[in-house]
PDB file of C-alpha atoms and ligand atoms in Angstrom:
ATOM      1  CA  MET A   1    -123.018 -41.514 -23.383  1.00 68.00           C
ATOM      2  CA  GLY A   2    -122.011 -38.001 -22.539  1.00 85.00           C
ATOM      3  CA  ARG A   3    -121.126 -35.653 -19.777  1.00 91.00           C
ATOM      4  CA  SER A   4    -123.119 -35.014 -16.577  1.00 96.00           C
ATOM      5  CA  CYS A   5    -122.602 -32.388 -13.941  1.00 98.00           C
ATOM      6  CA  ILE A   6    -124.081 -31.583 -10.452  1.00 98.00           C
ATOM      7  CA  THR A   7    -124.028 -27.990  -9.272  1.00 98.00           C
ATOM      8  CA  PHE A   8    -125.265 -26.146  -6.219  1.00 98.00           C
ATOM      9  CA  ALA A   9    -126.143 -22.448  -5.838  1.00 98.00           C
ATOM     10  CA  PRO A  10    -126.969 -20.788  -2.538  1.00 98.00           C
ATOM     11  CA  GLY A  11    -130.265 -18.950  -1.776  1.00 98.00           C
ATOM     12  CA  HIS A  12    -130.387 -15.345  -0.591  1.00 98.00           C
ATOM     13  CA  ILE A  13    -132.746 -13.480   1.852  1.00 98.00           C
ATOM     14  CA  SER A  14    -133.089  -9.822   1.205  1.00 98.00           C
ATOM     15  CA  GLY A  15    -133.451  -7.716   4.299  1.00 98.00           C
ATOM     16  CA  TYR A  16    -134.254  -4.604   2.317  1.00 98.00           C
ATOM     17  CA  PHE A  17    -133.999  -3.325  -1.199  1.00 97.00           C
ATOM     18  CA  LYS A  18    -134.723  -0.540  -3.670  1.00 97.00           C
ATOM     19  CA  ARG A  19    -135.482  -1.057  -7.402  1.00 96.00           C
ATOM     20  CA  ILE A  20    -133.245   0.797  -9.906  1.00 96.00           C
ATOM     21  CA  ASP A  21    -134.209   0.954 -13.599  1.00 96.00           C
ATOM     22  CA  GLY A  22    -131.437   1.141 -16.061  1.00 96.00           C
ATOM     23  CA  ILE A  23    -131.474   1.078 -19.895  1.00 96.00           C
ATOM     24  CA  SER A  24    -131.088  -2.739 -20.137  1.00 96.00           C
ATOM     25  CA  ALA A  25    -131.610  -5.709 -17.896  1.00 96.00           C
ATOM     26  CA  GLN A  26    -127.936  -5.613 -16.951  1.00 96.00           C
ATOM     27  CA  THR A  27    -128.160  -2.066 -15.648  1.00 97.00           C
ATOM     28  CA  THR A  28    -131.493  -2.784 -13.938  1.00 97.00           C
ATOM     29  CA  GLY A  29    -131.628  -4.366 -10.462  1.00 97.00           C
ATOM     30  CA  SER A  30    -131.714  -3.320  -6.919  1.00 97.00           C
ATOM     31  CA  LEU A  31    -129.557  -1.873  -4.136  1.00 97.00           C
ATOM     32  CA  GLY A  32    -129.866  -3.256  -0.649  1.00 98.00           C
ATOM     33  CA  ALA A  33    -128.592  -5.945   1.704  1.00 98.00           C
ATOM     34  CA  GLY A  34    -129.214  -9.598   2.452  1.00 98.00           C
ATOM     35  CA  ILE A  35    -127.738 -12.801   3.642  1.00 98.00           C
ATOM     36  CA  VAL A  36    -126.544 -15.651   1.281  1.00 98.00           C
ATOM     37  CA  ILE A  37    -127.575 -18.844   2.868  1.00 98.00           C
ATOM     38  CA  ASP A  38    -126.351 -22.491   3.042  1.00 98.00           C
ATOM     39  CA  LYS A  39    -129.588 -23.806   1.625  1.00 98.00           C
ATOM     40  CA  GLY A  40    -130.275 -23.404  -2.111  1.00 98.00           C
ATOM     41  CA  VAL A  41    -130.762 -25.291  -5.332  1.00 98.00           C
ATOM     42  CA  THR A  42    -128.925 -28.377  -6.630  1.00 98.00           C
ATOM     43  CA  VAL A  43    -129.105 -29.092 -10.355  1.00 98.00           C
ATOM     44  CA  GLU A  44    -128.136 -32.391 -11.920  1.00 98.00           C
ATOM     45  CA  MET A  45    -127.797 -32.185 -15.725  1.00 98.00           C
ATOM     46  CA  ARG A  46    -126.844 -34.600 -18.448  1.00 97.00           C
ATOM     47  CA  GLU A  47    -126.718 -34.360 -22.210  1.00 95.00           C
ATOM     48  CA  ALA A  48    -129.803 -35.766 -23.868  1.00 95.00           C
ATOM     49  CA  SER A  49    -131.489 -35.626 -27.289  1.00 94.00           C
ATOM     50  CA  GLU A  50    -134.726 -34.283 -25.768  1.00 95.00           C
ATOM     51  CA  ILE A  51    -135.374 -31.857 -22.821  1.00 96.00           C
ATOM     52  CA  ARG A  52    -136.732 -33.519 -19.668  1.00 96.00           C
ATOM     53  CA  ILE A  53    -137.015 -31.589 -16.456  1.00 96.00           C
ATOM     54  CA  GLU A  54    -137.962 -32.766 -13.051  1.00 95.00           C
ATOM     55  CA  ILE A  55    -138.315 -30.351 -10.069  1.00 94.00           C
ATOM     56  CA  SER A  56    -138.207 -31.731  -6.519  1.00 91.00           C
ATOM     57  CA  ASP A  57    -141.149 -29.773  -5.164  1.00 81.00           C
ATOM     58  CA  GLY A  58    -143.389 -31.591  -7.635  1.00 78.00           C
ATOM     59  CA  SER A  59    -143.854 -28.435  -9.681  1.00 75.00           C
ATOM     60  CA  MET A  60    -144.959 -29.002 -13.296  1.00 77.00           C
ATOM     61  CA  ASP A  61    -143.988 -25.373 -14.055  1.00 89.00           C
ATOM     62  CA  ASP A  62    -140.553 -25.896 -15.512  1.00 94.00           C
ATOM     63  CA  TRP A  63    -140.310 -22.613 -17.637  1.00 96.00           C
ATOM     64  CA  LEU A  64    -137.405 -21.107 -15.726  1.00 97.00           C
ATOM     65  CA  ILE A  65    -135.096 -24.098 -16.498  1.00 97.00           C
ATOM     66  CA  ARG A  66    -136.452 -24.277 -20.097  1.00 97.00           C
ATOM     67  CA  GLU A  67    -135.413 -20.655 -20.488  1.00 97.00           C
ATOM     68  CA  VAL A  68    -131.804 -21.494 -19.503  1.00 98.00           C
ATOM     69  CA  LEU A  69    -131.671 -24.445 -21.974  1.00 98.00           C
ATOM     70  CA  SER A  70    -133.192 -22.495 -24.825  1.00 97.00           C
ATOM     71  CA  SER A  71    -131.030 -19.390 -24.245  1.00 97.00           C
ATOM     72  CA  LEU A  72    -127.984 -21.674 -24.707  1.00 98.00           C
ATOM     73  CA  ASP A  73    -129.621 -23.749 -27.499  1.00 97.00           C
ATOM     74  CA  VAL A  74    -128.873 -27.097 -25.728  1.00 98.00           C
ATOM     75  CA  THR A  75    -130.965 -30.090 -24.861  1.00 97.00           C
ATOM     76  CA  ALA A  76    -130.558 -32.017 -21.596  1.00 98.00           C
ATOM     77  CA  GLU A  77    -132.160 -33.957 -18.824  1.00 97.00           C
ATOM     78  CA  VAL A  78    -132.304 -31.878 -15.679  1.00 98.00           C
ATOM     79  CA  ARG A  79    -133.142 -32.674 -12.031  1.00 97.00           C
ATOM     80  CA  VAL A  80    -133.679 -29.606  -9.830  1.00 97.00           C
ATOM     81  CA  MET A  81    -133.635 -30.065  -6.044  1.00 97.00           C
ATOM     82  CA  VAL A  82    -134.890 -27.084  -4.142  1.00 96.00           C
ATOM     83  CA  ASP A  83    -134.157 -26.880  -0.397  1.00 97.00           C
ATOM     84  CA  LEU A  84    -136.655 -24.114   0.570  1.00 96.00           C
ATOM     85  CA  PRO A  85    -140.104 -23.059  -0.715  1.00 94.00           C
ATOM     86  CA  ILE A  86    -140.185 -21.236  -4.063  1.00 93.00           C
ATOM     87  CA  GLY A  87    -141.471 -17.666  -4.011  1.00 91.00           C
ATOM     88  CA  ALA A  88    -141.087 -17.205  -0.244  1.00 94.00           C
ATOM     89  CA  GLY A  89    -138.219 -14.834  -0.100  1.00 95.00           C
ATOM     90  CA  PHE A  90    -135.343 -17.316  -0.275  1.00 97.00           C
ATOM     91  CA  GLY A  91    -134.096 -16.387  -3.796  1.00 97.00           C
ATOM     92  CA  MET A  92    -134.775 -19.815  -5.246  1.00 96.00           C
ATOM     93  CA  SER A  93    -135.237 -18.481  -8.747  1.00 96.00           C
ATOM     94  CA  ALA A  94    -131.745 -16.837  -8.696  1.00 98.00           C
ATOM     95  CA  ALA A  95    -130.283 -19.960  -7.195  1.00 98.00           C
ATOM     96  CA  GLY A  96    -131.993 -22.197  -9.762  1.00 98.00           C
ATOM     97  CA  LEU A  97    -130.767 -19.982 -12.577  1.00 98.00           C
ATOM     98  CA  LEU A  98    -127.165 -19.843 -11.274  1.00 98.00           C
ATOM     99  CA  ALA A  99    -127.065 -23.619 -10.644  1.00 98.00           C
ATOM    100  CA  ALA A 100    -128.601 -24.367 -14.052  1.00 98.00           C
ATOM    101  CA  TYR A 101    -126.310 -22.030 -16.070  1.00 98.00           C
ATOM    102  CA  SER A 102    -123.266 -23.491 -14.154  1.00 98.00           C
ATOM    103  CA  ALA A 103    -124.463 -27.033 -14.864  1.00 98.00           C
ATOM    104  CA  ALA A 104    -124.988 -26.325 -18.538  1.00 98.00           C
ATOM    105  CA  ASN A 105    -121.608 -24.633 -18.813  1.00 98.00           C
ATOM    106  CA  CYS A 106    -120.060 -27.728 -17.280  1.00 98.00           C
ATOM    107  CA  VAL A 107    -121.931 -30.332 -19.241  1.00 97.00           C
ATOM    108  CA  PHE A 108    -121.556 -28.573 -22.664  1.00 97.00           C
ATOM    109  CA  GLN A 109    -118.115 -27.070 -22.046  1.00 96.00           C
ATOM    110  CA  LEU A 110    -119.302 -23.655 -22.998  1.00 97.00           C
ATOM    111  CA  GLY A 111    -116.429 -21.704 -21.603  1.00 97.00           C
ATOM    112  CA  MET A 112    -118.611 -19.286 -19.694  1.00 98.00           C
ATOM    113  CA  THR A 113    -116.787 -17.338 -16.962  1.00 98.00           C
ATOM    114  CA  PRO A 114    -118.461 -16.832 -13.516  1.00 97.00           C
ATOM    115  CA  ALA A 115    -119.380 -13.360 -14.659  1.00 97.00           C
ATOM    116  CA  ASP A 116    -120.952 -14.701 -17.909  1.00 98.00           C
ATOM    117  CA  ILE A 117    -123.006 -17.088 -15.808  1.00 98.00           C
ATOM    118  CA  ALA A 118    -124.185 -14.328 -13.471  1.00 98.00           C
ATOM    119  CA  ALA A 119    -125.016 -12.013 -16.379  1.00 98.00           C
ATOM    120  CA  ALA A 120    -127.139 -14.726 -18.063  1.00 98.00           C
ATOM    121  CA  ALA A 121    -128.950 -15.542 -14.854  1.00 98.00           C
ATOM    122  CA  HIS A 122    -129.568 -11.774 -14.047  1.00 98.00           C
ATOM    123  CA  GLU A 123    -130.952 -11.214 -17.545  1.00 98.00           C
ATOM    124  CA  VAL A 124    -133.594 -13.920 -17.009  1.00 97.00           C
ATOM    125  CA  GLU A 125    -134.477 -12.669 -13.479  1.00 96.00           C
ATOM    126  CA  VAL A 126    -134.977  -9.117 -14.547  1.00 96.00           C
ATOM    127  CA  SER A 127    -136.637  -9.766 -17.816  1.00 95.00           C
ATOM    128  CA  HIS A 128    -139.187 -12.037 -16.289  1.00 95.00           C
ATOM    129  CA  GLY A 129    -139.606 -10.083 -13.039  1.00 92.00           C
ATOM    130  CA  THR A 130    -138.593 -12.955 -10.759  1.00 93.00           C
ATOM    131  CA  GLY A 131    -135.907 -10.943  -8.882  1.00 94.00           C
ATOM    132  CA  LEU A 132    -133.631  -7.850  -8.920  1.00 96.00           C
ATOM    133  CA  GLY A 133    -130.639  -8.300  -6.649  1.00 97.00           C
ATOM    134  CA  ASP A 134    -130.522 -11.947  -5.692  1.00 98.00           C
ATOM    135  CA  VAL A 135    -128.276 -13.086  -8.554  1.00 98.00           C
ATOM    136  CA  ALA A 136    -125.604 -10.409  -7.796  1.00 98.00           C
ATOM    137  CA  ALA A 137    -125.689 -11.388  -4.046  1.00 98.00           C
ATOM    138  CA  ALA A 138    -125.607 -15.194  -4.691  1.00 98.00           C
ATOM    139  CA  THR A 139    -122.576 -15.132  -6.920  1.00 98.00           C
ATOM    140  CA  GLY A 140    -120.589 -15.198  -3.570  1.00 98.00           C
ATOM    141  CA  GLY A 141    -121.366 -15.886   0.052  1.00 98.00           C
ATOM    142  CA  GLY A 142    -121.736 -13.690   3.127  1.00 98.00           C
ATOM    143  CA  LEU A 143    -123.892 -10.835   4.368  1.00 98.00           C
ATOM    144  CA  VAL A 144    -123.973  -8.846   1.272  1.00 98.00           C
ATOM    145  CA  VAL A 145    -124.313  -5.024   0.776  1.00 98.00           C
ATOM    146  CA  ARG A 146    -125.207  -3.968  -2.823  1.00 98.00           C
ATOM    147  CA  THR A 147    -124.765  -0.285  -3.655  1.00 97.00           C
ATOM    148  CA  HIS A 148    -125.209  -0.530  -7.453  1.00 96.00           C
ATOM    149  CA  PRO A 149    -127.717  -2.399  -9.604  1.00 97.00           C
ATOM    150  CA  GLY A 150    -126.536  -5.421 -11.683  1.00 97.00           C
ATOM    151  CA  ILE A 151    -124.119  -8.222 -11.133  1.00 97.00           C
ATOM    152  CA  SER A 152    -121.119  -6.005 -10.175  1.00 95.00           C
ATOM    153  CA  GLY A 153    -123.030  -4.016  -7.617  1.00 96.00           C
ATOM    154  CA  VAL A 154    -121.718  -5.750  -4.456  1.00 97.00           C
ATOM    155  CA  THR A 155    -119.624  -3.447  -2.241  1.00 96.00           C
ATOM    156  CA  SER A 156    -118.992  -5.596   0.745  1.00 96.00           C
ATOM    157  CA  ARG A 157    -119.413  -9.160   1.979  1.00 97.00           C
ATOM    158  CA  PHE A 158    -118.895 -10.078   5.599  1.00 95.00           C
ATOM    159  CA  TYR A 159    -119.289 -13.510   7.257  1.00 97.00           C
ATOM    160  CA  PRO A 160    -121.064 -13.574  10.577  1.00 97.00           C
ATOM    161  CA  ASP A 161    -120.888 -16.931  12.434  1.00 96.00           C
ATOM    162  CA  GLU A 162    -124.319 -16.494  14.085  1.00 97.00           C
ATOM    163  CA  VAL A 163    -127.027 -19.056  13.234  1.00 98.00           C
ATOM    164  CA  PHE A 164    -130.298 -17.946  11.642  1.00 98.00           C
ATOM    165  CA  TRP A 165    -133.716 -19.464  11.965  1.00 98.00           C
ATOM    166  CA  THR A 166    -136.530 -18.861   9.537  1.00 98.00           C
ATOM    167  CA  ILE A 167    -140.275 -19.593   9.365  1.00 97.00           C
ATOM    168  CA  SER A 168    -142.421 -19.358   6.257  1.00 96.00           C
ATOM    169  CA  PHE A 169    -146.153 -19.046   5.844  1.00 95.00           C
ATOM    170  CA  GLY A 170    -146.007 -18.981   2.018  1.00 91.00           C
ATOM    171  CA  GLY A 171    -145.196 -16.776  -0.899  1.00 89.00           C
ATOM    172  CA  ILE A 172    -145.716 -13.372  -2.191  1.00 90.00           C
ATOM    173  CA  SER A 173    -145.588 -12.699  -5.965  1.00 89.00           C
ATOM    174  CA  THR A 174    -142.217 -11.050  -6.453  1.00 87.00           C
ATOM    175  CA  HIS A 175    -143.386 -10.161 -10.040  1.00 88.00           C
ATOM    176  CA  ASP A 176    -146.476  -8.332  -8.869  1.00 91.00           C
ATOM    177  CA  VAL A 177    -144.598  -6.326  -6.199  1.00 90.00           C
ATOM    178  CA  ILE A 178    -141.575  -5.287  -8.211  1.00 89.00           C
ATOM    179  CA  THR A 179    -143.596  -4.261 -11.276  1.00 91.00           C
ATOM    180  CA  SER A 180    -146.005  -2.074  -9.211  1.00 93.00           C
ATOM    181  CA  HIS A 181    -144.948   1.547  -9.488  1.00 93.00           C
ATOM    182  CA  GLU A 182    -146.907   2.469  -6.353  1.00 93.00           C
ATOM    183  CA  LYS A 183    -145.269  -0.338  -4.224  1.00 93.00           C
ATOM    184  CA  MET A 184    -141.843   0.584  -5.508  1.00 93.00           C
ATOM    185  CA  GLN A 185    -142.369   4.299  -4.573  1.00 94.00           C
ATOM    186  CA  GLN A 186    -143.115   3.218  -0.920  1.00 95.00           C
ATOM    187  CA  VAL A 187    -140.257   0.792  -0.919  1.00 95.00           C
ATOM    188  CA  THR A 188    -137.830   3.562  -2.191  1.00 96.00           C
ATOM    189  CA  ALA A 189    -139.091   5.893   0.559  1.00 96.00           C
ATOM    190  CA  ALA A 190    -138.389   3.130   3.219  1.00 97.00           C
ATOM    191  CA  PHE A 191    -134.840   2.469   2.086  1.00 97.00           C
ATOM    192  CA  PRO A 192    -132.490   2.977   5.055  1.00 97.00           C
ATOM    193  CA  GLU A 193    -129.845   5.717   4.792  1.00 91.00           C
ATOM    194  CA  ARG A 194    -127.081   4.131   6.755  1.00 94.00           C
ATOM    195  CA  GLU A 195    -125.008   1.308   5.071  1.00 95.00           C
ATOM    196  CA  PRO A 196    -124.637  -1.533   7.597  1.00 96.00           C
ATOM    197  CA  ALA A 197    -121.148  -2.379   8.998  1.00 94.00           C
ATOM    198  CA  SER A 198    -122.348  -5.246  11.216  1.00 96.00           C
ATOM    199  CA  LEU A 199    -124.963  -7.917  11.483  1.00 98.00           C
ATOM    200  CA  ALA A 200    -126.715  -5.894  14.154  1.00 97.00           C
ATOM    201  CA  GLU A 201    -126.875  -2.830  11.863  1.00 98.00           C
ATOM    202  CA  PHE A 202    -128.180  -4.993   8.995  1.00 98.00           C
ATOM    203  CA  MET A 203    -130.979  -6.363  11.187  1.00 98.00           C
ATOM    204  CA  GLU A 204    -131.917  -2.864  12.404  1.00 98.00           C
ATOM    205  CA  ASN A 205    -132.058  -1.621   8.805  1.00 98.00           C
ATOM    206  CA  SER A 206    -134.069  -4.592   7.713  1.00 98.00           C
ATOM    207  CA  LEU A 207    -136.707  -4.237  10.448  1.00 98.00           C
ATOM    208  CA  SER A 208    -137.046  -0.462   9.996  1.00 97.00           C
ATOM    209  CA  PHE A 209    -137.500  -1.035   6.194  1.00 98.00           C
ATOM    210  CA  THR A 210    -139.997  -3.809   6.743  1.00 97.00           C
ATOM    211  CA  GLU A 211    -142.156  -1.570   8.982  1.00 96.00           C
ATOM    212  CA  LYS A 212    -142.178   1.346   6.521  1.00 96.00           C
ATOM    213  CA  SER A 213    -142.238  -0.648   3.228  1.00 95.00           C
ATOM    214  CA  GLY A 214    -145.926  -1.410   3.078  1.00 94.00           C
ATOM    215  CA  LEU A 215    -145.006  -4.996   2.279  1.00 95.00           C
ATOM    216  CA  LEU A 216    -145.542  -6.560   5.762  1.00 95.00           C
ATOM    217  CA  PRO A 217    -148.326  -9.168   5.809  1.00 94.00           C
ATOM    218  CA  PRO A 218    -150.439  -8.985   8.992  1.00 94.00           C
ATOM    219  CA  ASP A 219    -149.688 -12.671   9.842  1.00 92.00           C
ATOM    220  CA  LEU A 220    -146.124 -11.638  10.604  1.00 97.00           C
ATOM    221  CA  LEU A 221    -146.945  -8.961  13.206  1.00 97.00           C
ATOM    222  CA  PRO A 222    -147.281 -11.380  16.189  1.00 98.00           C
ATOM    223  CA  VAL A 223    -144.118 -13.247  15.049  1.00 98.00           C
ATOM    224  CA  LEU A 224    -142.048 -10.062  14.954  1.00 98.00           C
ATOM    225  CA  ALA A 225    -143.552  -8.866  18.289  1.00 98.00           C
ATOM    226  CA  ALA A 226    -142.645 -12.205  19.956  1.00 98.00           C
ATOM    227  CA  CYS A 227    -139.025 -11.860  18.630  1.00 98.00           C
ATOM    228  CA  LYS A 228    -138.756  -8.319  19.905  1.00 98.00           C
ATOM    229  CA  ALA A 229    -140.062  -9.323  23.356  1.00 98.00           C
ATOM    230  CA  ALA A 230    -137.441 -12.145  23.513  1.00 98.00           C
ATOM    231  CA  GLY A 231    -134.679  -9.722  22.443  1.00 98.00           C
ATOM    232  CA  VAL A 232    -134.199 -11.703  19.195  1.00 98.00           C
ATOM    233  CA  PRO A 233    -133.294  -9.601  16.087  1.00 98.00           C
ATOM    234  CA  ALA A 234    -135.729 -10.519  13.349  1.00 98.00           C
ATOM    235  CA  SER A 235    -137.267  -9.205  10.134  1.00 98.00           C
ATOM    236  CA  MET A 236    -139.313 -10.194   7.117  1.00 98.00           C
ATOM    237  CA  THR A 237    -137.956 -12.347   4.320  1.00 97.00           C
ATOM    238  CA  MET A 238    -138.143 -10.093   1.294  1.00 95.00           C
ATOM    239  CA  LEU A 239    -140.193 -11.015  -0.689  1.00 91.00           C
ATOM    240  CA  GLY A 240    -142.044 -13.756   1.134  1.00 95.00           C
ATOM    241  CA  ASN A 241    -144.511 -14.287   3.889  1.00 96.00           C
ATOM    242  CA  GLY A 242    -141.930 -15.272   6.465  1.00 97.00           C
ATOM    243  CA  VAL A 243    -139.522 -14.148   9.152  1.00 98.00           C
ATOM    244  CA  PHE A 244    -135.791 -14.684   9.525  1.00 98.00           C
ATOM    245  CA  ALA A 245    -134.221 -14.247  13.072  1.00 98.00           C
ATOM    246  CA  VAL A 246    -130.738 -14.342  14.503  1.00 98.00           C
ATOM    247  CA  GLY A 247    -129.198 -16.563  17.195  1.00 97.00           C
ATOM    248  CA  PRO A 248    -130.049 -19.835  18.999  1.00 97.00           C
ATOM    249  CA  ALA A 249    -132.875 -18.304  21.051  1.00 97.00           C
ATOM    250  CA  ALA A 250    -134.749 -17.588  17.769  1.00 98.00           C
ATOM    251  CA  GLU A 251    -135.687 -21.315  17.410  1.00 98.00           C
ATOM    252  CA  ASN A 252    -137.908 -21.458  20.529  1.00 98.00           C
ATOM    253  CA  VAL A 253    -139.613 -18.133  19.684  1.00 98.00           C
ATOM    254  CA  LEU A 254    -140.403 -19.103  16.045  1.00 98.00           C
ATOM    255  CA  LYS A 255    -141.558 -22.632  17.164  1.00 98.00           C
ATOM    256  CA  GLN A 256    -144.704 -21.048  18.632  1.00 97.00           C
ATOM    257  CA  PHE A 257    -145.767 -20.210  15.105  1.00 97.00           C
ATOM    258  CA  GLY A 258    -144.704 -23.212  13.032  1.00 96.00           C
ATOM    259  CA  GLU A 259    -141.652 -25.256  12.094  1.00 96.00           C
ATOM    260  CA  PRO A 260    -138.424 -23.145  12.033  1.00 98.00           C
ATOM    261  CA  ILE A 261    -135.608 -23.988   9.617  1.00 98.00           C
ATOM    262  CA  LEU A 262    -131.999 -23.561  10.602  1.00 98.00           C
ATOM    263  CA  LEU A 263    -129.804 -21.554   8.220  1.00 98.00           C
ATOM    264  CA  HIS A 264    -126.078 -20.446   8.264  1.00 98.00           C
ATOM    265  CA  VAL A 265    -124.464 -17.798   6.187  1.00 98.00           C
ATOM    266  CA  SER A 266    -122.921 -19.403   3.090  1.00 98.00           C
ATOM    267  CA  ARG A 267    -119.152 -19.003   2.662  1.00 97.00           C
ATOM    268  CA  SER A 268    -119.373 -19.293  -1.070  1.00 97.00           C
ATOM    269  CA  GLY A 269    -121.481 -18.771  -4.242  1.00 98.00           C
ATOM    270  CA  PRO A 270    -122.207 -21.448  -6.892  1.00 98.00           C
ATOM    271  CA  VAL A 271    -120.089 -24.563  -6.961  1.00 98.00           C
ATOM    272  CA  ILE A 272    -119.654 -27.679  -9.215  1.00 98.00           C
ATOM    273  CA  LEU A 273    -120.263 -30.693  -6.881  1.00 98.00           C
ATOM    274  CA  GLU A 274    -119.612 -33.538  -9.418  1.00 97.00           C
ATOM    275  CA  GLU A 275    -118.614 -33.891 -12.979  1.00 95.00           C
ATOM    276  CA  ASN A 276    -118.794 -37.316 -14.830  1.00 93.00           C
ATOM    277  CA  TYR A 277    -118.666 -39.018 -18.177  1.00 85.00           C
ATOM    278  CA  VAL A 278    -121.476 -41.469 -18.301  1.00 71.00           C
TER     279      VAL A 278
HETATM  280  N1  ATP B 301    -135.400 -23.254  -8.381  1.00 55.32           N
HETATM  281  C1  ATP B 301    -136.322 -23.159  -9.283  1.00 55.32           C
HETATM  282  N2  ATP B 301    -136.402 -24.130 -10.212  1.00 55.32           N
HETATM  283  C2  ATP B 301    -137.454 -24.106 -11.157  1.00 55.32           C
HETATM  284  N3  ATP B 301    -138.364 -23.101 -11.246  1.00 55.32           N
HETATM  285  C3  ATP B 301    -138.259 -22.107 -10.387  1.00 55.32           C
HETATM  286  C4  ATP B 301    -137.226 -22.082  -9.360  1.00 55.32           C
HETATM  287  N4  ATP B 301    -137.414 -20.912  -8.608  1.00 55.32           N
HETATM  288  C5  ATP B 301    -138.439 -20.272  -9.204  1.00 55.32           C
HETATM  289  N5  ATP B 301    -138.934 -20.938 -10.267  1.00 55.32           N
HETATM  290  C6  ATP B 301    -140.021 -20.499 -11.125  1.00 55.32           C
HETATM  291  O1  ATP B 301    -140.064 -19.117 -11.133  1.00 55.32           O
HETATM  292  C7  ATP B 301    -141.304 -18.572 -10.665  1.00 55.32           C
HETATM  293  C8  ATP B 301    -141.030 -17.347  -9.897  1.00 55.32           C
HETATM  294  O2  ATP B 301    -140.250 -17.607  -8.753  1.00 55.32           O
HETATM  295  P1  ATP B 301    -139.989 -16.503  -7.633  1.00 55.32           P
HETATM  296  O3  ATP B 301    -139.098 -15.453  -8.187  1.00 55.32           O
HETATM  297  O4  ATP B 301    -141.368 -16.133  -7.085  1.00 55.32           O
HETATM  298  O5  ATP B 301    -139.221 -17.448  -6.596  1.00 55.32           O
HETATM  299  P2  ATP B 301    -138.097 -16.970  -5.492  1.00 55.32           P
HETATM  300  O6  ATP B 301    -136.936 -16.447  -6.229  1.00 55.32           O
HETATM  301  O7  ATP B 301    -137.908 -18.166  -4.667  1.00 55.32           O
HETATM  302  O8  ATP B 301    -138.835 -15.781  -4.767  1.00 55.32           O
HETATM  303  P3  ATP B 301    -138.260 -14.531  -4.002  1.00 55.32           P
HETATM  304  O9  ATP B 301    -138.096 -13.526  -4.995  1.00 55.32           O
HETATM  305  O10 ATP B 301    -139.400 -14.332  -3.068  1.00 55.32           O
HETATM  306  O11 ATP B 301    -136.991 -14.942  -3.343  1.00 55.32           O
HETATM  307  C9  ATP B 301    -141.880 -19.720  -9.885  1.00 55.32           C
HETATM  308  O12 ATP B 301    -143.240 -19.657  -9.747  1.00 55.32           O
HETATM  309  C10 ATP B 301    -141.394 -21.002 -10.568  1.00 55.32           C
HETATM  310  O13 ATP B 301    -142.225 -21.224 -11.671  1.00 55.32           O
HETATM  311  C1  PAF B 302    -136.710  -8.103  -5.306  1.00 55.32           C
HETATM  312  C2  PAF B 302    -136.155  -8.990  -4.158  1.00 55.32           C
HETATM  313  C3  PAF B 302    -136.470  -8.330  -2.884  1.00 55.32           C
HETATM  314  C4  PAF B 302    -136.868 -10.348  -4.157  1.00 55.32           C
HETATM  315  O1  PAF B 302    -136.632 -11.104  -5.223  1.00 55.32           O
HETATM  316  C5  PAF B 302    -134.637  -9.196  -4.326  1.00 55.32           C
HETATM  317  O2  PAF B 302    -134.352  -9.742  -5.582  1.00 55.32           O
HETATM  318  C6  PAF B 302    -133.787  -7.900  -4.156  1.00 55.32           C
HETATM  319  O3  PAF B 302    -133.293  -7.613  -3.100  1.00 55.32           O
HETATM  320  O4  PAF B 302    -133.656  -7.233  -5.170  1.00 55.32           O
END
């Protein structure tokens, strides 16, 4: 007998970013812009005397969720359902952390505010090098512009109605990229000057950053070229070996290279889907 909760947190695709190092994990993060998407991570958690974790992609590597439980000193049975590939630039670690902290808060009635949940998730992301700006972005929905590092760094959110299509050829190690001084120097130099005020400007910034960042895998060159030829705005999913592209025509262009996935801009951040006493 005990309480069980189901939560969902959205994923986030960064279009461009720049690492900022502060004096603590909370003041460390990134500036940049990205889209919060309607696919993410669902977590089902119930009180239990021993920790049991199941991850839908069959992964045996459950350290991220264990980290959440141990930081709160609770034991639970947890099921994690991941809508998109992990490590492929869809912010699945931030979504997993936000969904897991929200679920633990609900199950164990911890009284955490949304800001407490975001701070806890951001602390794990930054201290383990699994992300920099995804938690701040995914605390709400929209196309998000971040001008300060940390969970309060969001300056604007707007909500384009356009559909997005994405294609993924696999992962890139976020940890290896964001902890490389050399890579971060090139990324900083590529950071666009203009803050985007529309989806079109965000896509222009993202593509120009991608081309200058030194992070573009060669596999993506023909995909981006095909999008450009078809007049479809597109860029690389930071940090993954994939492309995201705007509008209905993107589906047919991306189909030539694999199986495109449909995305919409999420209207909200983490939510509690269900709360039960069992
Ligand atoms: N939703 C999740 N549930 C459980 N473990 C996860 C989840 N997301 C990530 N992990 C763990 O964290 C590690 C690092 O994830 P990583 O940061 O590369 O994923 P990501 O956030 O999807 O990537 P990206 O930064 O490209 O968006 C993974 O190898 C996995 O062990
Ligand atoms: C580092 C990053 C590109 C991928 O996790 C993202 O977290 C960001 O925008 O800071």
